[in-house]
mmCIF file of C-alpha atoms in Angstrom:
data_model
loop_
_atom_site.group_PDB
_atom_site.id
_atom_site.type_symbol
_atom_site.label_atom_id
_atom_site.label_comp_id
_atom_site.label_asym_id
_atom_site.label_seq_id
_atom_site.Cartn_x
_atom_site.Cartn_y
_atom_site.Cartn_z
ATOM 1 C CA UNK A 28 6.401 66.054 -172.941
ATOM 2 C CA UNK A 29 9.206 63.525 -174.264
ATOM 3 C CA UNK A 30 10.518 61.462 -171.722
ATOM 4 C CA UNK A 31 13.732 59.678 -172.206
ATOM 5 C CA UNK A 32 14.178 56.469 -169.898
ATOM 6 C CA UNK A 33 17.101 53.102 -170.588
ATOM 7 C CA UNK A 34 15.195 50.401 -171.134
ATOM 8 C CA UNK A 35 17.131 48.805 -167.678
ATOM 9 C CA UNK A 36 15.630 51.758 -165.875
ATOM 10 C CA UNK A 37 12.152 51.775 -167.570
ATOM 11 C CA UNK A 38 10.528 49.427 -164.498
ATOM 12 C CA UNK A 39 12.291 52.159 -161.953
ATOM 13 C CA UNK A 40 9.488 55.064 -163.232
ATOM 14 C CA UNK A 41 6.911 53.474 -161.260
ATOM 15 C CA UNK A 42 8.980 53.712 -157.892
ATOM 16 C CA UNK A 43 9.866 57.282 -158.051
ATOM 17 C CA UNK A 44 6.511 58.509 -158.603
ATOM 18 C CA UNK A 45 7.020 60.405 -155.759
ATOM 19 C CA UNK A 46 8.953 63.091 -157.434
ATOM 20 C CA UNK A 47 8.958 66.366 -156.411
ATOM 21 C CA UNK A 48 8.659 67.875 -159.966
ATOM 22 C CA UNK A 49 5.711 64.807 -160.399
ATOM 23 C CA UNK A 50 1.737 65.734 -159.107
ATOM 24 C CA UNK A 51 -1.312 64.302 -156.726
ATOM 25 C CA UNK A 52 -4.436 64.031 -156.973
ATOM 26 C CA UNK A 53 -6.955 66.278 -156.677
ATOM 27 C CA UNK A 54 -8.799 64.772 -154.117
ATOM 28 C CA UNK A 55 -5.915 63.371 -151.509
ATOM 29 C CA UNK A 56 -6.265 59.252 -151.186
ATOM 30 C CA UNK A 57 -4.078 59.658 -147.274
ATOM 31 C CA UNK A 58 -5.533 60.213 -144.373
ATOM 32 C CA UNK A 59 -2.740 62.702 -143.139
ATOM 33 C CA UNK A 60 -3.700 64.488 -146.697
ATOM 34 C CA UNK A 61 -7.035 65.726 -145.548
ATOM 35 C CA UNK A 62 -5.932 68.179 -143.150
ATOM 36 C CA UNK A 63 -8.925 70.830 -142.798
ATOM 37 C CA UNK A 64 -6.671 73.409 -142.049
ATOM 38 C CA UNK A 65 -4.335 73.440 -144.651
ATOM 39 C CA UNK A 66 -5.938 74.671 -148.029
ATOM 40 C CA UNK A 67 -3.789 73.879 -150.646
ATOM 41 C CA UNK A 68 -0.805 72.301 -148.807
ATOM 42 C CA UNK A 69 -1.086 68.228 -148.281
ATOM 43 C CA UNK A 70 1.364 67.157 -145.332
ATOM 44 C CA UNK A 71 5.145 68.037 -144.636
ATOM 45 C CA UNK A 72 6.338 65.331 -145.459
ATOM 46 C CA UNK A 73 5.500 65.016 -149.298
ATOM 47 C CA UNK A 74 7.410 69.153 -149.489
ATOM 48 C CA UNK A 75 10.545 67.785 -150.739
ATOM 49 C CA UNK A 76 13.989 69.492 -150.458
ATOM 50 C CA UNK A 77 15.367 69.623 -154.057
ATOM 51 C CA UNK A 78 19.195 68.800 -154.449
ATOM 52 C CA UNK A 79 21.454 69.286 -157.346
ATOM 53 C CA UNK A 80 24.137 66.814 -157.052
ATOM 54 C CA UNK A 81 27.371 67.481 -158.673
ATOM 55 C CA UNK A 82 27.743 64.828 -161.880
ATOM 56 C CA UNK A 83 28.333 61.611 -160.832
ATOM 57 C CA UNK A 84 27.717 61.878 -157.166
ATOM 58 C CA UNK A 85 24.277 60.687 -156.172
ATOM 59 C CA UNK A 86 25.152 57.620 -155.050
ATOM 60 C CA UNK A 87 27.795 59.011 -152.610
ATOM 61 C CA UNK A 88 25.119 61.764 -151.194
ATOM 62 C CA UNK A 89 22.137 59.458 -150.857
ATOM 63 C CA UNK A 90 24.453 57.005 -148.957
ATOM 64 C CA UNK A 91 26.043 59.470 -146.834
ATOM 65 C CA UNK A 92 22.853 61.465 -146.054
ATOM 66 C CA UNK A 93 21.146 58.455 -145.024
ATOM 67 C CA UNK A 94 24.002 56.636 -143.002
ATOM 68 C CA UNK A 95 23.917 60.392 -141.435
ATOM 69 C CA UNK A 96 19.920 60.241 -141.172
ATOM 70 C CA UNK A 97 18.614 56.806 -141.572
ATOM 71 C CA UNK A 98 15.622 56.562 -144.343
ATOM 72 C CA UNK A 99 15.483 54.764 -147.567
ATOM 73 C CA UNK A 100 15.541 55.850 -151.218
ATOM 74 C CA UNK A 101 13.693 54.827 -154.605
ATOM 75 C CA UNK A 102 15.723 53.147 -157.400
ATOM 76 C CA UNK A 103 17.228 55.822 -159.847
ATOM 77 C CA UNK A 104 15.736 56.685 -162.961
ATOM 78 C CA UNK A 105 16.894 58.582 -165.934
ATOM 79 C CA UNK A 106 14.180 61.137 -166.912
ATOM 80 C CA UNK A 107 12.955 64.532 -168.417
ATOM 81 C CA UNK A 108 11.601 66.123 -166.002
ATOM 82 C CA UNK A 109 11.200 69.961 -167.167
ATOM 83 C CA UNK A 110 9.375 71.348 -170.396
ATOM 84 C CA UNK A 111 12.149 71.879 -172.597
ATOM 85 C CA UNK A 112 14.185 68.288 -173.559
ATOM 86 C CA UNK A 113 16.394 67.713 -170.686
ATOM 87 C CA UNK A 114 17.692 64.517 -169.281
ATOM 88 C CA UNK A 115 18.750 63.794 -165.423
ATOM 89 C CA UNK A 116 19.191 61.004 -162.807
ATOM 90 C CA UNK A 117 16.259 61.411 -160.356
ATOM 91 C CA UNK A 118 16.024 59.390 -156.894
ATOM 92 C CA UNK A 119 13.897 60.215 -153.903
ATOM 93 C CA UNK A 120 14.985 60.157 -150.525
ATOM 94 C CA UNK A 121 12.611 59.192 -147.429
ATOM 95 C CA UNK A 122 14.053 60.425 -143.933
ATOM 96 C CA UNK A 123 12.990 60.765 -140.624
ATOM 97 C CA UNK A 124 14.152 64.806 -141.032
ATOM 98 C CA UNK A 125 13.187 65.206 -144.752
ATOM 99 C CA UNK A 126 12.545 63.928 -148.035
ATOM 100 C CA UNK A 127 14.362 64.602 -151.030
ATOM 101 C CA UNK A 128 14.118 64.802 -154.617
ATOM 102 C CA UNK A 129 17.791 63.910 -155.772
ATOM 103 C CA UNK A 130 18.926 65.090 -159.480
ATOM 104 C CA UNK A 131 21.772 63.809 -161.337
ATOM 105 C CA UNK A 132 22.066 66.226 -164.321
ATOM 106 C CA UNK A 133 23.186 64.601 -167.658
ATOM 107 C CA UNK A 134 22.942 67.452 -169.811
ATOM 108 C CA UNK A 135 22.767 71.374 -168.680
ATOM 109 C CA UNK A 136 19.892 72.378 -166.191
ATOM 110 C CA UNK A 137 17.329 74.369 -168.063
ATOM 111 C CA UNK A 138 16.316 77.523 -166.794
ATOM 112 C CA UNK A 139 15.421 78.402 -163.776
ATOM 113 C CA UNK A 140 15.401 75.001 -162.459
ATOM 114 C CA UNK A 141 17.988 74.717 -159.761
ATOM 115 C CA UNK A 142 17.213 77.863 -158.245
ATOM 116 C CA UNK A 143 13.840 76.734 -156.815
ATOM 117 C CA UNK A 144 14.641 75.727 -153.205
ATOM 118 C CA UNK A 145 11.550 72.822 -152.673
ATOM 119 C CA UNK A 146 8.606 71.157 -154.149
ATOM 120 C CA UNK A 147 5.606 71.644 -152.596
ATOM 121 C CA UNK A 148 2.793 68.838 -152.811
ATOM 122 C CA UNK A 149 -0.587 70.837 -153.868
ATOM 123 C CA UNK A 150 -4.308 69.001 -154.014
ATOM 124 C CA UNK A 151 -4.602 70.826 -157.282
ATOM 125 C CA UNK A 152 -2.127 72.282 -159.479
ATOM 126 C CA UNK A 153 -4.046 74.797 -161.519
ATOM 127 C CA UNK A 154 -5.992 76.087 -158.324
ATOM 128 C CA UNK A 155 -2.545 76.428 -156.507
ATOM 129 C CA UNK A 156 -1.348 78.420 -159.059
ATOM 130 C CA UNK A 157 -4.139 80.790 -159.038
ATOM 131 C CA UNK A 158 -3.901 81.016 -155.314
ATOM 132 C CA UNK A 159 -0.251 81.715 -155.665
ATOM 133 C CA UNK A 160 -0.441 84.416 -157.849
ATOM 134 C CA UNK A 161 -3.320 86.330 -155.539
ATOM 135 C CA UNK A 162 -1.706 86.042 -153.473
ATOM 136 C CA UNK A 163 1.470 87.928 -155.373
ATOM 137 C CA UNK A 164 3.574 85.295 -156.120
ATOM 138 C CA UNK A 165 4.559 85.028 -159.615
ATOM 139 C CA UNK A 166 4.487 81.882 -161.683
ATOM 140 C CA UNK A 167 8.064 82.172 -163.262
ATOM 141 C CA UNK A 168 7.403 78.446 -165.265
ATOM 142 C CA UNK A 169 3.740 77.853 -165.920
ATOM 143 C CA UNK A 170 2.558 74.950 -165.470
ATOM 144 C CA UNK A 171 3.790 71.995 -167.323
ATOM 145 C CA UNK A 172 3.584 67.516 -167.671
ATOM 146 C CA UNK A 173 5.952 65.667 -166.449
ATOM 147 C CA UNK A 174 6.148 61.784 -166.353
ATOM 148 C CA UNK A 175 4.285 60.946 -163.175
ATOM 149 C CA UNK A 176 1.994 64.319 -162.768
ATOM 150 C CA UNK A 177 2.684 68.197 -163.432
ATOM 151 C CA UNK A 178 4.484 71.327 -161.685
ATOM 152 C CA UNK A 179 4.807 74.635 -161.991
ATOM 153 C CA UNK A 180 7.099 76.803 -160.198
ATOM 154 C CA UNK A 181 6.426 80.533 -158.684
ATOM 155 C CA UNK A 182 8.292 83.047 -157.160
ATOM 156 C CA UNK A 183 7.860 85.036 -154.050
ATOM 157 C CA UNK A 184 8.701 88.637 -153.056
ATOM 158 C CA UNK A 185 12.598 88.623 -152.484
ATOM 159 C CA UNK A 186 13.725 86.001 -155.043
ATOM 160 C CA UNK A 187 12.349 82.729 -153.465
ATOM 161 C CA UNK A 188 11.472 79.927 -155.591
ATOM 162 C CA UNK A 189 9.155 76.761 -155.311
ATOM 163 C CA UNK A 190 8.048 74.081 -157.191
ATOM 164 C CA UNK A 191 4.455 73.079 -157.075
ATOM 165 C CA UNK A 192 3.805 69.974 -157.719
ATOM 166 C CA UNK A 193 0.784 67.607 -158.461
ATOM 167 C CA UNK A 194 0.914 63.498 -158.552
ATOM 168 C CA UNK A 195 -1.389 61.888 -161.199
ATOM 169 C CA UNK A 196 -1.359 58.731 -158.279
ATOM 170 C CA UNK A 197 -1.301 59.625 -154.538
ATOM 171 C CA UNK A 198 2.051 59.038 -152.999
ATOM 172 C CA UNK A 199 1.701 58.080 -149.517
ATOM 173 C CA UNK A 200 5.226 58.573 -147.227
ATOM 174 C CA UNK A 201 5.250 57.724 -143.765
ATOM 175 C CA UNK A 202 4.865 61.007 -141.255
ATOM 176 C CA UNK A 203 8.745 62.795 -140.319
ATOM 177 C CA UNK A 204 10.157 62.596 -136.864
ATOM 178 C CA UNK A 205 11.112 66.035 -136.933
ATOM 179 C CA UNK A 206 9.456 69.080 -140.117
ATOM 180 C CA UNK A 207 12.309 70.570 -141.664
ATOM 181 C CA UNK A 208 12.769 74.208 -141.843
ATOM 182 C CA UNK A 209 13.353 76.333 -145.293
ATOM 183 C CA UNK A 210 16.244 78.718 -144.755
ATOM 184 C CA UNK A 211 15.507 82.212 -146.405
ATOM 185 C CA UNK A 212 17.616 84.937 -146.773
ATOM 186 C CA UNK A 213 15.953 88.217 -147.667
ATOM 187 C CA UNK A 214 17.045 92.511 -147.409
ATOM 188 C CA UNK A 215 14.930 94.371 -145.575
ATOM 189 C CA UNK A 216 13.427 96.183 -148.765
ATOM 190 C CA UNK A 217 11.723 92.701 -149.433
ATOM 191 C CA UNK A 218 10.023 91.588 -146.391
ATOM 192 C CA UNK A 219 7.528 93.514 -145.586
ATOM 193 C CA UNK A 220 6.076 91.930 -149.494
ATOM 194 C CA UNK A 221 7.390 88.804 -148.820
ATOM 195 C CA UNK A 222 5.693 87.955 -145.377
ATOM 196 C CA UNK A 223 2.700 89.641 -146.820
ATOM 197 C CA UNK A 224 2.365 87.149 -150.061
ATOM 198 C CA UNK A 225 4.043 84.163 -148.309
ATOM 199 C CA UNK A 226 1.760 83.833 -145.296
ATOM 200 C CA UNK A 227 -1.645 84.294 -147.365
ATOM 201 C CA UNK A 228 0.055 81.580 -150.129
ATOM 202 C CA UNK A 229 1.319 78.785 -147.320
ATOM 203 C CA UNK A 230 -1.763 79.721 -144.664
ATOM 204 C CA UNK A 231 1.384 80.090 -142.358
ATOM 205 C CA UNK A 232 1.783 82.108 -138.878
ATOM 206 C CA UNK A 233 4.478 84.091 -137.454
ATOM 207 C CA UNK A 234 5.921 82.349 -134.339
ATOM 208 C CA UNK A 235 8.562 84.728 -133.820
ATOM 209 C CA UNK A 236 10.222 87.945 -135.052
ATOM 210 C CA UNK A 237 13.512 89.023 -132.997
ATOM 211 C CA UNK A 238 14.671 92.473 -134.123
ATOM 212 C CA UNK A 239 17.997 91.413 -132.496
ATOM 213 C CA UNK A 240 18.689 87.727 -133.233
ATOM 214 C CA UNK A 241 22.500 87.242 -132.125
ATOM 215 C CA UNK A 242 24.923 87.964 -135.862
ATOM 216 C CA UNK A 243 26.906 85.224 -134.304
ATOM 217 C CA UNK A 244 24.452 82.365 -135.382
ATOM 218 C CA UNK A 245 25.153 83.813 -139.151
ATOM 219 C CA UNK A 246 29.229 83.406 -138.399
ATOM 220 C CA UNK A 247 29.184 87.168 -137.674
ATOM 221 C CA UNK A 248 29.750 87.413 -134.080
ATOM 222 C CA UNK A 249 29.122 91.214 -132.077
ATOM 223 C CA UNK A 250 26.512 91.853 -134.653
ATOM 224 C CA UNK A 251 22.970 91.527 -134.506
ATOM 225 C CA UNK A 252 19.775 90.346 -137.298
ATOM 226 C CA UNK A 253 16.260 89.983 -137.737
ATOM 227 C CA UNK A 254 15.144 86.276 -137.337
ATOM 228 C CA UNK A 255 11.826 85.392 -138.499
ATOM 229 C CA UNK A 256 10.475 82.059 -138.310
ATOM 230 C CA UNK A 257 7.074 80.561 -139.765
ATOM 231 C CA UNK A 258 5.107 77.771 -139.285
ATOM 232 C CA UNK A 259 2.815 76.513 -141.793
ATOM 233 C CA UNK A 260 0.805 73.541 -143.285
ATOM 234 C CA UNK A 261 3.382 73.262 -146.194
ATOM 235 C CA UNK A 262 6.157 73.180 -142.694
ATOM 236 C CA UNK A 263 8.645 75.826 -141.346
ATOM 237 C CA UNK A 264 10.637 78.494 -142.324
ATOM 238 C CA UNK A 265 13.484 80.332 -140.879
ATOM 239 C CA UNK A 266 13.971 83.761 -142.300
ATOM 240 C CA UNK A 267 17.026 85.868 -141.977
ATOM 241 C CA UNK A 268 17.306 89.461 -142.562
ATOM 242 C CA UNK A 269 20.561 90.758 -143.500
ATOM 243 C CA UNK A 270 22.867 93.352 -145.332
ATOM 244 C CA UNK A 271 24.175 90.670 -147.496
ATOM 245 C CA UNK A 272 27.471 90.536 -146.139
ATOM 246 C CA UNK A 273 27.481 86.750 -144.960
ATOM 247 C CA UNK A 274 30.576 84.695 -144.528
ATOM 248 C CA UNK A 275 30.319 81.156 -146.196
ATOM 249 C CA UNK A 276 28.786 78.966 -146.109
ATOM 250 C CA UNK A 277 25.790 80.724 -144.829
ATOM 251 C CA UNK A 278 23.009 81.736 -147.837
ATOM 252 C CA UNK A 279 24.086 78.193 -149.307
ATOM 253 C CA UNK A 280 22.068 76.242 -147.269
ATOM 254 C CA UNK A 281 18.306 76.114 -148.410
ATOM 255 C CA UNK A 282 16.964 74.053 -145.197
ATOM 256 C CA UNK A 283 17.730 73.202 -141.760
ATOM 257 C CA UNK A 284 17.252 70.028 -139.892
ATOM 258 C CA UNK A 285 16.825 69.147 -136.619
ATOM 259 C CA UNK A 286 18.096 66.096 -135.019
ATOM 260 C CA UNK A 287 17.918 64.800 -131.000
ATOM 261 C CA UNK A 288 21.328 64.904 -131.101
ATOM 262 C CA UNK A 289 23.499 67.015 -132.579
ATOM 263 C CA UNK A 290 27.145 65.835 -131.681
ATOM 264 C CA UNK A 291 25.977 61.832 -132.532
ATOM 265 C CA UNK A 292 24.803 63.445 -136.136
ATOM 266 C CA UNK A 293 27.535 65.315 -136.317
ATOM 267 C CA UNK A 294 29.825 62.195 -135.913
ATOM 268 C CA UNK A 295 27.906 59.941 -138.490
ATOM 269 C CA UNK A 296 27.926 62.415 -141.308
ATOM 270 C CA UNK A 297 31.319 62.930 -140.804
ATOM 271 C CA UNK A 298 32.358 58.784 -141.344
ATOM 272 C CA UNK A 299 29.767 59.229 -143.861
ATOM 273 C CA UNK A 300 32.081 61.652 -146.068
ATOM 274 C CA UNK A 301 30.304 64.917 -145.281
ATOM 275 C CA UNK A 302 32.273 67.986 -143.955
ATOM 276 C CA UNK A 303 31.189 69.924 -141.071
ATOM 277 C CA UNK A 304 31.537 73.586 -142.436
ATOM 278 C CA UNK A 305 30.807 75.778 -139.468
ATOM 279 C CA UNK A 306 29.784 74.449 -135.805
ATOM 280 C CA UNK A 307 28.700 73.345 -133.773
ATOM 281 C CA UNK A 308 27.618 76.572 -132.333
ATOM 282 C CA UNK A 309 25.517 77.331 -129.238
ATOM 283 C CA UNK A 310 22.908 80.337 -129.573
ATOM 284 C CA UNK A 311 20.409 81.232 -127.041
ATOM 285 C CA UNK A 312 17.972 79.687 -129.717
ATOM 286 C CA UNK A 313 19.505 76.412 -130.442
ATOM 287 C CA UNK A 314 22.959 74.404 -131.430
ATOM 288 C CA UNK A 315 23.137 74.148 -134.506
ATOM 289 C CA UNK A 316 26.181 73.736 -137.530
ATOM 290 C CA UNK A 317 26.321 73.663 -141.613
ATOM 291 C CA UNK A 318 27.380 70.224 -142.802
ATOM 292 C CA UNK A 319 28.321 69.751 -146.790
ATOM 293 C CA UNK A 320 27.440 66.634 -148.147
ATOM 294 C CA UNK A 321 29.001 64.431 -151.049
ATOM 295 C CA UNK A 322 27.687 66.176 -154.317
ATOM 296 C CA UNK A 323 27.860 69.792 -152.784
ATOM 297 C CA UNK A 324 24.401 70.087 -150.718
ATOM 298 C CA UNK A 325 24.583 72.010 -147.726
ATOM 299 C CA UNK A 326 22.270 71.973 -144.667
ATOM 300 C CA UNK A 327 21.793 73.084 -141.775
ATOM 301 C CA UNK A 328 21.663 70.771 -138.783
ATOM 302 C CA UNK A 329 19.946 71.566 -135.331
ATOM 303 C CA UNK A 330 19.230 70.375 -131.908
ATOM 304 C CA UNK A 331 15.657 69.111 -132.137
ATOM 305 C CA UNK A 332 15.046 70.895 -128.728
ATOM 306 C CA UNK A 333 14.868 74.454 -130.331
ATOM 307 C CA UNK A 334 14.661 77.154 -127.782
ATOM 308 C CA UNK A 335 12.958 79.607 -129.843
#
């Protein structure tokens, strides 16, 4: 694979080997990496939220997302980073909710890259794959080099993407105050398949399944949906059943996080530049509201003391 770095950013490689689209190594160098339980996952913290920026705006969303969050960030560097000649800005974000693999597009997004919702940190690439696909997952973009390591990315029942990814050097991050959630949004046709291939792929459990989850948490008050959520070595999930007919913003958002306090967040993202899009709302479950960040990313935020 070409890659394509300015010379003044050829030192910054190095830093951001902890790219999401990047690999590890197939025998984990972390403690927190050898975790008997978890297969092929490695540790919540190295599954990275991935975030399209609009042109131009990294700098704005990695400053307002951390003076929101706290954490630090890698220097940027300009890299290809898929198997067809592409070019982006690429940063990482480390914080105490998340991390983050930041792009910066500088020409168009290949195909299907943006629609994958996460990278997932794998002990080995080619075995993840394979345990992917028995899983029933299909690999929608085999797997391919990349400048620190390689990726693939699969797809599961429904229309959910994920990167897999696979560092050449171990990255070690420091362990999250709080595991993220990823937000899925599936019709009924698709989950009986979906929980099916998703739980044997992630070695994940069901913690709950409400029938009648309050349509209000979805902006859709006097209505009711199915709320599933997941826990798994790889982290959570939060899985909504619907007829499709969502107000905005929700179906945007690709993860939640969760926060010890919600109005305090609330308050720094907004002096931060972000724009609270829904919320804060108060569910039997949890408080919780949709927050837009500089560069278009939406999240979800919650109250750390979920009451599911």
């Amino acid at each position: 694979m070409t890659m394509r770095l300015s010379p003044r950013l050829l030192t910054a490689v190095t830093a951001v080997a902890a790219l999401a689209f990047a690999t590890a190594p197939s025998a984990p160098a972390t403690a927190d990496a050898a975790r008997p339980d978890s297969g092929i996952a490695v540790s919540p913290q190295y599954d990275t939220a991935h975030v399209y920026v609009t042109p131009g705006a990294m700098d704005s969303f990695v400053s307002s997302w951390e003076s929101t969050f706290g954490g630090t960030n890698t220097p940027q560097a300009l890299v290809d980073v898929t198997p067809t000649p592409s070019l982006t800005k690429s940063e990482l974000v480390l914080s105490p909710v998340g991390t983050l693999s930041v792009f910066d597009y500088q020409t168009p997004v290949p195909y299907p890259f943006g629609a994958e919702r996460t990278g997932w940190l794998v002990q080995d690439l080619d075995r993840g794959v394979r345990k992917a696909e028995a899983a029933g997952a299909t690999p929608v973009v085999t797997p391919f080099a990349d400048p620190i390591g390689r990726d693939a990315i699969v797809q599961f029942p429904g229309g959910i993407d994920a990167q897999l990814y696979w560092h050449t050097k171990a990255p070690s991050y420091p362990p999250l105050a709080s595991v993220p959630e990823n937000r899925l949004y599936l019709p009924s046709s698709a989950v009986r398949e979906f929980l099916r291939t998703y739980l044997a792929f992630t070695g994940g459990t069901v913690v709950s399944d409400d029938r009648h989850a309050p349509g209000a948490e979805l902006g859709l008050p006097g209505t009711s949906y199915r709320r599933i959520r997941i826990s798994s070595p790889f982290g959570g999930a939060s899985v909504a059943v619907t007829d499709g007919h969502l107000p905005y913003p929700f179906g945007r958002e690709s993860t939640g996080y969760a926060v010890t306090d919600l109005s305090a967040t609330l308050a720094k993202a907004r002096a931060a530049g972000a724009t609270v899009l829904w919320g804060p709302f108060t569910s039997p479950q949890r408080d919780s509201a949709m927050v837009q960040f500089p560069g278009g990313y939406i999240a979800e935020i919650h109250d750390g003391g979920s009451r599911s």
